[in-house]
């Protein structure tokens, strides 16, 4: 009877539901975008009720349109936008404030205070993270500080915190389970990634009551039972989107690397059971693991805040393309950018710069600059940012004596469909780029975690045997041309740094 795994993929701009069969084929997919809220400059919010509504809608639409029976679903896997912070009333299940999105910069001042007070090194040593407004901890503090009476209610056990996975599981289980997994907890800036527990010192510094925090479990565990039309289905996979993609790309061995091209771009390398510390602005984080079946592993991560979102910006705000897919067409209409660079630091720059006050710029414009030049510059900006991450990672591995060697770069996510972008990525990185047949690797990773946990798939070796390669992109650009382009990119980045400080 058990024929499928249902994967719920709650992303930054849309909620999706994807159905996988035993051969890891996609048997159905539904997607629904939801509202992006920008109350002030560099502030980003979501309505938690719209998140859950959109996720329920795509889940039920998928089940109805595929005609499957609920009893045929072996398990549910969840993957989510990480760091986005939701606080809700334990008794009513209602959010007490909008979700503060990972992109939001409103807590930059809190982060500055933490660093000025000398807590930066402790945060990095304990959490593996570089102090930044990106992470959940300062967002929790901001909500507790700014909603009257909320901190006392939190201390009384009336208020719960969760990243989006916790919120979904709470709602799916009818308020029975307040849980998260190690990967999402490792992105909060209040979790000790070595002791695998919330850190009391950081909770004290940020004045966050421990009682409001979820229980933390391995990514492949029994988290809860979803009650769908009186049918109970176990939720047995749960991982932040980037760690889920690392798992879905079968990066099970140290040195395996993947990059996901979504709203942002995220480069992760499996470092095995060793938590490798970066000297080049990368993060040390926890990789997905399965309770009783795989050992806990760590990863090095670099984050690009604005990846595919720069193409959405061209479409939605600048109106110079009507569909995101048009960007590949226009990029191919010119031989180069005509000297134009676009630095999409709309919400600051992540690794390796970590500048909360960087802002976007388009530079190198002349009277001869055409629309296609700017579109191509936007495309190339995605590849340049990933290149910066890859080079930082290579430098870390060369200097820290870990003995880990980087392998080929696997890619996934929406923008990985863009052949122009993937070829330019191979050129500027001087690396082979491997694209899989199933590019929905974030959802696939969550499905694999859920499926292995309940025995739908035997183990990671069975999953690995089903992974298939689609295309390979190899470097074609000569070193002299590459050197000039990269130098221009770094010159443009320098113009954007500290702009809003």
Short mmCIF file of C-alpha atoms in Angstrom, two decimals:
data_model
loop_
_atom_site.label_atom_id
_atom_site.label_comp_id
_atom_site.label_asym_id
_atom_site.label_seq_id
_atom_site.Cartn_x
_atom_site.Cartn_y
_atom_site.Cartn_z
CA UNK A 1 0.00 0.00 0.00
CA UNK A 2 2.83 2.44 0.74
CA UNK A 3 3.79 3.81 -2.66
CA UNK A 4 4.82 7.42 -2.11
CA UNK A 5 6.67 9.97 0.01
CA UNK A 6 5.11 13.42 0.28
CA UNK A 7 7.58 16.30 0.48
CA UNK A 8 6.53 19.74 1.69
CA UNK A 9 8.96 22.41 0.50
CA UNK A 10 8.26 25.74 2.19
CA UNK A 11 10.50 28.31 0.49
CA UNK A 12 11.05 32.04 0.72
CA UNK A 13 8.68 33.01 -2.07
CA UNK A 14 6.44 29.97 -2.50
CA UNK A 15 5.15 26.80 -0.88
CA UNK A 16 5.33 23.55 -2.79
CA UNK A 17 4.24 19.96 -2.39
CA UNK A 18 5.98 17.20 -4.35
CA UNK A 19 5.15 13.50 -4.52
CA UNK A 20 7.97 10.98 -5.04
CA UNK A 21 7.62 7.29 -5.86
CA UNK A 22 9.96 4.45 -4.91
CA UNK A 23 12.14 5.10 -7.99
CA UNK A 24 12.57 8.72 -6.82
CA UNK A 25 10.54 9.99 -9.76
CA UNK A 26 8.32 13.05 -9.30
CA UNK A 27 4.70 11.92 -9.59
CA UNK A 28 3.16 15.30 -8.99
CA UNK A 29 4.00 18.85 -7.97
CA UNK A 30 1.99 21.87 -6.86
CA UNK A 31 3.28 25.36 -6.09
CA UNK A 32 1.77 28.57 -4.75
CA UNK A 33 3.51 31.92 -4.29
CA UNK A 34 2.72 34.05 -1.26
CA UNK A 35 3.08 37.70 -0.29
CA UNK A 36 6.42 39.34 0.41
CA UNK A 37 6.01 42.15 2.95
CA UNK A 38 8.46 45.08 3.11
CA UNK A 39 7.39 47.37 5.99
CA UNK A 40 10.57 49.49 5.84
CA UNK A 41 13.79 49.64 3.87
CA UNK A 42 15.68 46.31 4.24
CA UNK A 43 12.88 44.82 6.36
CA UNK A 44 11.28 41.61 5.08
CA UNK A 45 8.28 39.80 6.60
CA UNK A 46 5.83 37.00 5.81
CA UNK A 47 2.37 36.34 7.21
CA UNK A 48 2.69 33.00 9.07
CA UNK A 49 -0.98 32.24 8.43
CA UNK A 50 -0.48 32.72 4.70
CA UNK A 51 2.55 30.40 4.87
CA UNK A 52 0.49 27.62 6.46
CA UNK A 53 -2.50 28.30 4.22
CA UNK A 54 -0.41 28.12 1.04
CA UNK A 55 1.31 24.94 2.24
CA UNK A 56 -2.01 23.25 3.08
CA UNK A 57 -3.45 24.34 -0.27
CA UNK A 58 -0.67 22.84 -2.38
CA UNK A 59 -0.67 19.67 -0.28
CA UNK A 60 -4.40 19.06 -0.71
CA UNK A 61 -4.32 20.10 -4.39
CA UNK A 62 -1.52 17.62 -5.04
CA UNK A 63 -3.38 14.77 -3.35
CA UNK A 64 -6.60 15.60 -5.19
CA UNK A 65 -5.02 16.06 -8.64
CA UNK A 66 -2.89 12.92 -8.50
CA UNK A 67 -5.84 10.90 -7.23
CA UNK A 68 -3.72 9.01 -4.70
CA UNK A 69 -5.08 7.67 -1.46
CA UNK A 70 -3.75 9.10 1.79
CA UNK A 71 -3.09 5.54 2.95
CA UNK A 72 -0.56 5.19 0.09
CA UNK A 73 1.70 7.88 1.58
CA UNK A 74 4.40 6.22 3.69
CA UNK A 75 5.69 9.42 5.30
CA UNK A 76 6.02 13.18 5.01
CA UNK A 77 9.31 15.06 4.69
CA UNK A 78 9.53 18.79 5.39
CA UNK A 79 12.10 21.28 4.19
CA UNK A 80 11.97 25.00 4.77
CA UNK A 81 13.46 28.44 4.42
CA UNK A 82 15.86 28.59 7.35
CA UNK A 83 16.41 31.34 9.95
CA UNK A 84 12.96 32.87 9.30
CA UNK A 85 11.49 33.41 12.75
CA UNK A 86 7.93 32.87 13.98
CA UNK A 87 6.55 33.38 17.49
CA UNK A 88 3.05 32.16 18.29
CA UNK A 89 0.61 31.74 21.15
CA UNK A 90 0.78 28.20 22.52
CA UNK A 91 -2.91 28.18 23.47
CA UNK A 92 -4.53 29.79 20.42
CA UNK A 93 -1.98 28.78 17.76
CA UNK A 94 -2.03 32.37 16.45
CA UNK A 95 1.18 34.20 15.54
CA UNK A 96 1.96 37.20 17.73
CA UNK A 97 3.87 39.01 14.98
CA UNK A 98 4.66 38.51 11.31
CA UNK A 99 7.46 36.08 10.48
CA UNK A 100 10.75 37.96 10.24
CA UNK A 101 12.45 36.58 7.14
CA UNK A 102 16.08 35.51 6.95
CA UNK A 103 16.75 38.36 4.50
CA UNK A 104 15.60 41.03 6.97
CA UNK A 105 18.24 43.50 8.22
CA UNK A 106 16.29 45.15 11.06
CA UNK A 107 18.43 43.57 13.79
CA UNK A 108 21.77 44.83 12.46
CA UNK A 109 22.05 47.17 15.44
CA UNK A 110 21.60 44.28 17.89
CA UNK A 111 24.35 42.37 16.09
CA UNK A 112 26.65 45.41 16.26
CA UNK A 113 26.06 45.59 20.03
CA UNK A 114 26.90 41.90 20.44
CA UNK A 115 30.18 42.39 18.60
CA UNK A 116 31.00 45.60 20.42
CA UNK A 117 30.40 43.84 23.74
CA UNK A 118 32.96 41.20 22.78
CA UNK A 119 30.63 38.25 22.14
CA UNK A 120 31.58 37.71 18.48
CA UNK A 121 34.23 35.05 19.07
CA UNK A 122 32.05 33.17 21.54
CA UNK A 123 29.15 33.11 19.06
CA UNK A 124 31.36 31.74 16.28
CA UNK A 125 33.05 29.16 18.49
CA UNK A 126 29.75 27.92 19.91
CA UNK A 127 27.36 28.13 16.97
CA UNK A 128 29.72 27.98 13.98
CA UNK A 129 28.11 31.19 12.71
CA UNK A 130 29.39 34.70 12.11
CA UNK A 131 27.27 37.24 14.05
CA UNK A 132 24.77 38.63 11.58
CA UNK A 133 21.16 39.79 11.31
CA UNK A 134 20.62 36.81 8.99
CA UNK A 135 20.14 34.36 11.87
CA UNK A 136 17.13 33.74 14.13
CA UNK A 137 18.47 34.68 17.57
CA UNK A 138 18.39 38.45 17.17
CA UNK A 139 15.03 38.22 15.41
CA UNK A 140 13.54 36.45 18.45
CA UNK A 141 14.97 39.17 20.70
CA UNK A 142 13.56 41.93 18.47
CA UNK A 143 10.02 40.51 18.61
CA UNK A 144 10.21 40.01 22.39
CA UNK A 145 11.51 43.58 22.76
CA UNK A 146 8.90 45.17 20.52
CA UNK A 147 5.61 43.42 21.31
CA UNK A 148 4.38 44.74 24.65
CA UNK A 149 4.26 42.18 27.45
CA UNK A 150 5.48 39.37 25.20
CA UNK A 151 8.69 38.47 27.04
CA UNK A 152 6.83 37.90 30.29
CA UNK A 153 4.29 35.75 28.48
CA UNK A 154 7.19 33.80 26.95
CA UNK A 155 8.70 33.28 30.41
CA UNK A 156 5.31 31.99 31.54
CA UNK A 157 5.40 29.33 28.80
CA UNK A 158 2.61 30.92 26.77
CA UNK A 159 4.68 31.78 23.67
CA UNK A 160 6.54 29.40 21.37
CA UNK A 161 9.38 30.07 18.93
CA UNK A 162 10.07 28.13 15.80
CA UNK A 163 11.68 28.32 12.43
CA UNK A 164 9.18 27.57 9.65
CA UNK A 165 9.55 23.79 10.01
CA UNK A 166 8.46 23.98 13.64
CA UNK A 167 5.47 26.11 12.68
CA UNK A 168 4.39 23.63 9.97
CA UNK A 169 4.80 20.59 12.23
CA UNK A 170 2.89 22.32 15.03
CA UNK A 171 0.00 23.04 12.69
CA UNK A 172 0.05 19.66 10.90
CA UNK A 173 0.03 17.82 14.23
CA UNK A 174 -2.79 19.93 15.64
CA UNK A 175 -0.50 21.55 18.20
CA UNK A 176 0.80 18.23 19.52
CA UNK A 177 4.49 18.58 18.60
CA UNK A 178 6.86 21.51 19.16
CA UNK A 179 10.04 20.24 17.52
CA UNK A 180 12.81 21.10 15.09
CA UNK A 181 15.89 19.34 13.78
CA UNK A 182 19.63 19.87 14.24
CA UNK A 183 20.05 21.60 10.86
CA UNK A 184 17.46 24.30 11.55
CA UNK A 185 18.59 24.73 15.16
CA UNK A 186 22.16 25.24 13.93
CA UNK A 187 20.98 28.37 12.06
CA UNK A 188 19.51 30.19 15.03
CA UNK A 189 22.76 31.58 16.55
CA UNK A 190 21.65 30.26 19.96
CA UNK A 191 22.44 26.53 19.46
CA UNK A 192 25.70 24.84 20.46
CA UNK A 193 26.57 22.71 17.41
CA UNK A 194 29.12 20.69 19.41
CA UNK A 195 26.99 19.87 22.48
CA UNK A 196 23.79 19.69 20.38
CA UNK A 197 21.80 21.83 22.79
CA UNK A 198 20.51 25.37 23.17
CA UNK A 199 23.25 27.51 24.71
CA UNK A 200 22.30 29.06 28.04
CA UNK A 201 24.87 31.86 27.82
CA UNK A 202 23.56 33.07 24.46
CA UNK A 203 19.97 32.76 25.69
CA UNK A 204 20.92 34.93 28.66
CA UNK A 205 22.72 37.50 26.49
CA UNK A 206 19.70 37.84 24.19
CA UNK A 207 17.17 37.47 27.06
CA UNK A 208 15.38 34.55 25.37
CA UNK A 209 13.49 32.16 27.71
CA UNK A 210 14.52 28.53 27.09
CA UNK A 211 10.96 27.36 27.71
CA UNK A 212 9.81 28.82 24.39
CA UNK A 213 12.29 26.76 22.31
CA UNK A 214 11.45 23.52 20.48
CA UNK A 215 12.85 20.05 21.15
CA UNK A 216 15.72 19.28 18.75
CA UNK A 217 16.10 15.93 16.95
CA UNK A 218 18.13 14.39 14.09
CA UNK A 219 16.77 15.24 10.61
CA UNK A 220 15.54 11.71 10.09
CA UNK A 221 13.34 11.02 13.15
CA UNK A 222 9.71 10.59 14.09
CA UNK A 223 8.75 14.25 14.61
CA UNK A 224 4.98 14.00 14.71
CA UNK A 225 1.91 12.58 12.99
CA UNK A 226 0.06 14.78 10.54
CA UNK A 227 -3.69 14.44 10.75
CA UNK A 228 -5.08 14.82 7.21
CA UNK A 229 -8.78 14.07 6.86
CA UNK A 230 -8.56 11.76 9.87
CA UNK A 231 -5.66 9.81 8.35
CA UNK A 232 -2.47 9.95 10.41
CA UNK A 233 0.77 10.11 8.39
CA UNK A 234 4.16 10.18 10.13
CA UNK A 235 6.40 13.20 9.62
CA UNK A 236 9.82 11.53 9.62
CA UNK A 237 12.05 13.88 7.66
CA UNK A 238 12.83 17.50 8.50
CA UNK A 239 15.79 19.62 7.38
CA UNK A 240 16.57 23.19 6.47
CA UNK A 241 16.45 23.65 2.73
CA UNK A 242 20.20 23.74 2.10
CA UNK A 243 21.04 20.71 4.21
CA UNK A 244 18.11 18.91 2.59
CA UNK A 245 19.57 19.71 -0.83
CA UNK A 246 22.99 18.44 0.28
CA UNK A 247 21.30 15.17 1.23
CA UNK A 248 19.20 15.08 -1.95
CA UNK A 249 22.37 15.50 -4.04
CA UNK A 250 23.78 12.39 -2.29
CA UNK A 251 26.66 14.40 -0.81
CA UNK A 252 27.17 11.79 1.88
CA UNK A 253 30.99 11.81 1.93
CA UNK A 254 33.40 14.51 3.07
CA UNK A 255 34.52 16.67 0.17
CA UNK A 256 31.14 16.40 -1.62
CA UNK A 257 29.91 19.86 -2.64
CA UNK A 258 26.62 21.23 -3.93
CA UNK A 259 25.22 24.66 -4.76
CA UNK A 260 21.51 25.42 -4.75
CA UNK A 261 20.32 28.31 -6.91
CA UNK A 262 17.12 29.67 -5.42
CA UNK A 263 16.14 33.07 -4.02
CA UNK A 264 19.68 33.03 -2.63
CA UNK A 265 22.54 30.71 -3.54
CA UNK A 266 23.97 28.31 -1.01
CA UNK A 267 27.21 26.38 -1.38
CA UNK A 268 27.69 23.51 1.08
CA UNK A 269 30.47 20.99 1.50
CA UNK A 270 30.19 17.86 3.61
CA UNK A 271 33.15 17.82 6.05
CA UNK A 272 32.25 14.50 7.66
CA UNK A 273 32.31 14.24 11.43
CA UNK A 274 34.76 17.15 11.64
CA UNK A 275 33.42 20.65 12.33
CA UNK A 276 35.82 22.67 10.15
CA UNK A 277 36.32 26.30 11.20
CA UNK A 278 36.61 28.83 8.40
CA UNK A 279 39.07 31.70 8.26
CA UNK A 280 37.42 33.11 5.13
CA UNK A 281 33.91 34.05 6.13
CA UNK A 282 32.22 30.67 5.71
CA UNK A 283 29.91 29.10 8.28
CA UNK A 284 30.25 25.81 10.12
CA UNK A 285 26.88 24.12 10.26
CA UNK A 286 25.27 20.73 10.87
CA UNK A 287 24.45 18.42 7.95
CA UNK A 288 21.35 16.21 7.87
CA UNK A 289 21.55 12.83 9.63
CA UNK A 290 19.17 9.96 10.34
CA UNK A 291 18.60 8.71 13.86
CA UNK A 292 20.25 5.32 14.33
CA UNK A 293 21.28 5.02 10.68
CA UNK A 294 23.90 7.68 9.91
CA UNK A 295 26.49 9.50 12.02
CA UNK A 296 26.20 13.20 12.74
CA UNK A 297 28.06 15.18 10.08
CA UNK A 298 29.01 18.82 9.62
CA UNK A 299 29.26 21.10 6.61
CA UNK A 300 31.00 24.29 5.53
CA UNK A 301 28.55 26.77 4.05
CA UNK A 302 28.69 29.97 2.09
CA UNK A 303 25.54 32.01 1.52
CA UNK A 304 24.63 34.42 -1.27
CA UNK A 305 21.65 36.45 -0.05
CA UNK A 306 20.46 37.53 -3.51
CA UNK A 307 20.82 34.87 -6.19
CA UNK A 308 17.78 34.10 -8.33
CA UNK A 309 16.04 37.00 -6.57
CA UNK A 310 17.99 39.41 -8.77
CA UNK A 311 16.16 37.99 -11.80
CA UNK A 312 12.84 38.37 -9.98
CA UNK A 313 13.82 41.98 -9.30
CA UNK A 314 14.39 42.58 -13.02
CA UNK A 315 10.94 41.12 -13.66
CA UNK A 316 8.84 42.53 -10.83
CA UNK A 317 10.41 45.89 -9.95
CA UNK A 318 12.33 46.95 -13.06
CA UNK A 319 9.92 45.37 -15.58
CA UNK A 320 12.65 44.79 -18.16
CA UNK A 321 11.70 41.14 -18.55
CA UNK A 322 8.24 39.59 -18.34
CA UNK A 323 9.29 36.08 -17.31
CA UNK A 324 12.31 34.89 -15.35
CA UNK A 325 13.14 32.41 -18.12
CA UNK A 326 13.61 35.35 -20.52
CA UNK A 327 16.88 36.26 -18.79
CA UNK A 328 18.72 33.37 -20.48
CA UNK A 329 17.46 34.49 -23.90
CA UNK A 330 18.53 38.12 -23.47
CA UNK A 331 21.90 37.19 -21.94
CA UNK A 332 22.67 35.33 -25.13
CA UNK A 333 21.80 38.33 -27.32
CA UNK A 334 25.05 40.16 -26.44
CA UNK A 335 28.63 38.90 -26.44
CA UNK A 336 29.35 40.36 -22.99
CA UNK A 337 27.99 42.94 -20.55
CA UNK A 338 29.70 45.86 -22.26
CA UNK A 339 31.68 46.47 -19.07
CA UNK A 340 28.57 46.60 -16.86
CA UNK A 341 28.54 44.90 -13.45
CA UNK A 342 25.50 44.48 -11.23
CA UNK A 343 26.14 43.81 -7.54
CA UNK A 344 22.80 42.62 -6.06
CA UNK A 345 23.52 43.54 -2.43
CA UNK A 346 19.86 44.37 -1.84
CA UNK A 347 19.96 43.11 1.75
CA UNK A 348 23.70 43.27 2.32
CA UNK A 349 26.34 40.74 1.28
CA UNK A 350 26.89 37.33 2.81
CA UNK A 351 30.06 35.23 2.66
CA UNK A 352 32.86 35.96 2.26
CA UNK A 353 32.19 39.71 2.82
CA UNK A 354 29.58 39.67 5.62
CA UNK A 355 28.63 43.31 5.18
CA UNK A 356 25.15 44.05 6.54
CA UNK A 357 25.40 47.58 5.16
CA UNK A 358 26.38 46.79 1.57
CA UNK A 359 23.77 47.82 -0.99
CA UNK A 360 23.17 47.02 -4.63
CA UNK A 361 24.75 48.90 -7.50
CA UNK A 362 24.94 48.85 -11.28
CA UNK A 363 28.25 50.23 -12.46
CA UNK A 364 30.09 50.65 -15.76
CA UNK A 365 27.07 52.03 -17.62
CA UNK A 366 27.74 53.97 -20.82
CA UNK A 367 25.52 55.58 -23.45
CA UNK A 368 25.73 52.32 -25.37
CA UNK A 369 24.44 50.15 -22.53
CA UNK A 370 21.41 48.12 -23.58
CA UNK A 371 18.77 46.24 -21.66
CA UNK A 372 20.45 42.94 -22.58
CA UNK A 373 23.73 44.12 -21.04
CA UNK A 374 22.05 44.74 -17.67
CA UNK A 375 20.19 41.42 -17.84
CA UNK A 376 23.41 39.59 -18.63
CA UNK A 377 25.19 41.42 -15.80
CA UNK A 378 22.46 40.24 -13.42
CA UNK A 379 22.94 36.66 -14.63
CA UNK A 380 26.70 36.88 -14.25
CA UNK A 381 26.41 38.38 -10.74
CA UNK A 382 24.93 35.10 -9.52
CA UNK A 383 27.92 33.13 -10.84
CA UNK A 384 30.47 35.61 -9.48
CA UNK A 385 29.01 35.41 -5.99
CA UNK A 386 29.11 31.59 -6.03
CA UNK A 387 32.68 31.79 -7.33
CA UNK A 388 33.65 33.90 -4.31
CA UNK A 389 32.23 31.23 -2.02
CA UNK A 390 34.02 28.40 -3.82
CA UNK A 391 37.37 30.17 -3.70
CA UNK A 392 36.94 30.91 0.02
CA UNK A 393 36.18 27.24 0.61
CA UNK A 394 39.23 26.12 -1.36
CA UNK A 395 41.43 28.50 0.64
CA UNK A 396 40.05 27.20 3.94
CA UNK A 397 40.72 23.60 2.99
CA UNK A 398 44.24 24.41 1.79
CA UNK A 399 45.15 26.23 5.00
CA UNK A 400 43.50 24.33 7.84
CA UNK A 401 45.16 20.95 7.41
CA UNK A 402 41.84 19.07 7.38
CA UNK A 403 42.98 16.87 4.53
CA UNK A 404 39.58 17.28 2.83
CA UNK A 405 39.71 17.69 -0.94
CA UNK A 406 36.91 19.29 -2.90
CA UNK A 407 35.17 17.18 -5.52
CA UNK A 408 33.04 18.21 -8.50
CA UNK A 409 30.34 20.83 -7.92
CA UNK A 410 26.76 19.52 -8.07
CA UNK A 411 24.07 22.11 -8.79
CA UNK A 412 20.32 22.29 -8.33
CA UNK A 413 17.48 24.74 -7.87
CA UNK A 414 15.46 26.79 -10.34
CA UNK A 415 18.31 28.75 -11.93
CA UNK A 416 20.32 25.58 -12.59
CA UNK A 417 18.02 25.09 -15.60
CA UNK A 418 19.71 28.14 -17.18
CA UNK A 419 22.42 26.77 -19.51
CA UNK A 420 24.03 30.19 -19.98
CA UNK A 421 24.40 30.66 -16.23
CA UNK A 422 25.74 27.14 -15.66
CA UNK A 423 28.35 27.50 -18.41
CA UNK A 424 29.45 30.90 -17.10
CA UNK A 425 29.64 29.37 -13.62
CA UNK A 426 31.96 26.63 -14.89
CA UNK A 427 34.08 29.26 -16.67
CA UNK A 428 34.62 31.62 -13.73
CA UNK A 429 35.08 28.79 -11.20
CA UNK A 430 37.31 26.70 -13.48
CA UNK A 431 35.39 23.67 -12.26
CA UNK A 432 33.12 20.98 -13.69
CA UNK A 433 29.46 21.59 -12.93
CA UNK A 434 27.19 18.54 -12.60
CA UNK A 435 23.41 18.88 -12.88
CA UNK A 436 21.14 15.98 -11.85
CA UNK A 437 18.04 14.70 -13.63
CA UNK A 438 15.87 15.56 -10.61
CA UNK A 439 16.64 19.21 -9.86
CA UNK A 440 14.09 19.41 -7.04
CA UNK A 441 16.83 18.18 -4.73
CA UNK A 442 15.69 20.18 -1.71
CA UNK A 443 12.33 18.41 -1.70
CA UNK A 444 14.02 15.15 -2.68
CA UNK A 445 16.40 15.39 0.29
CA UNK A 446 13.50 15.80 2.70
CA UNK A 447 11.75 12.87 1.04
CA UNK A 448 14.86 10.69 1.32
CA UNK A 449 15.26 11.51 5.01
CA UNK A 450 11.61 10.62 5.63
CA UNK A 451 11.72 7.52 3.44
CA UNK A 452 14.87 5.99 4.92
CA UNK A 453 13.58 6.62 8.44
CA UNK A 454 10.44 4.52 7.83
CA UNK A 455 12.18 1.90 5.66
CA UNK A 456 10.62 3.05 2.37
CA UNK A 457 14.22 3.05 1.12
CA UNK A 458 16.70 0.75 2.82
CA UNK A 459 19.61 3.15 3.34
CA UNK A 460 21.68 5.94 1.79
CA UNK A 461 23.30 3.47 -0.61
CA UNK A 462 19.96 2.64 -2.19
CA UNK A 463 19.22 6.36 -2.53
CA UNK A 464 22.65 6.97 -4.07
CA UNK A 465 22.11 4.21 -6.63
CA UNK A 466 18.99 6.01 -7.89
CA UNK A 467 20.63 9.45 -8.29
CA UNK A 468 21.08 10.30 -12.01
CA UNK A 469 23.30 12.82 -13.82
CA UNK A 470 21.65 15.04 -16.45
CA UNK A 471 24.32 17.42 -17.83
CA UNK A 472 27.93 18.40 -17.22
CA UNK A 473 29.36 21.86 -17.92
CA UNK A 474 33.13 22.22 -18.25
CA UNK A 475 35.27 25.41 -18.34
CA UNK A 476 35.78 26.94 -21.80
CA UNK A 477 37.03 30.47 -21.02
CA UNK A 478 40.75 31.30 -21.26
CA UNK A 479 42.54 32.43 -18.10
CA UNK A 480 43.33 35.95 -19.31
CA UNK A 481 39.69 36.78 -20.07
CA UNK A 482 38.54 35.18 -16.81
CA UNK A 483 41.10 37.18 -14.81
CA UNK A 484 39.89 40.49 -16.27
CA UNK A 485 36.24 39.70 -15.64
CA UNK A 486 36.84 38.60 -12.05
CA UNK A 487 38.98 41.66 -11.30
CA UNK A 488 36.15 43.87 -12.57
CA UNK A 489 33.66 42.06 -10.38
CA UNK A 490 35.74 42.59 -7.25
CA UNK A 491 36.20 46.25 -8.14
CA UNK A 492 32.42 46.62 -8.42
CA UNK A 493 31.83 44.81 -5.11
CA UNK A 494 34.15 47.25 -3.37
CA UNK A 495 31.91 50.11 -4.55
CA UNK A 496 28.90 48.54 -2.81
CA UNK A 497 30.46 47.83 0.60
CA UNK A 498 29.34 49.80 3.71
CA UNK A 499 27.01 51.98 1.61
CA UNK A 500 24.19 52.14 4.19
CA UNK A 501 26.41 52.20 7.30
#
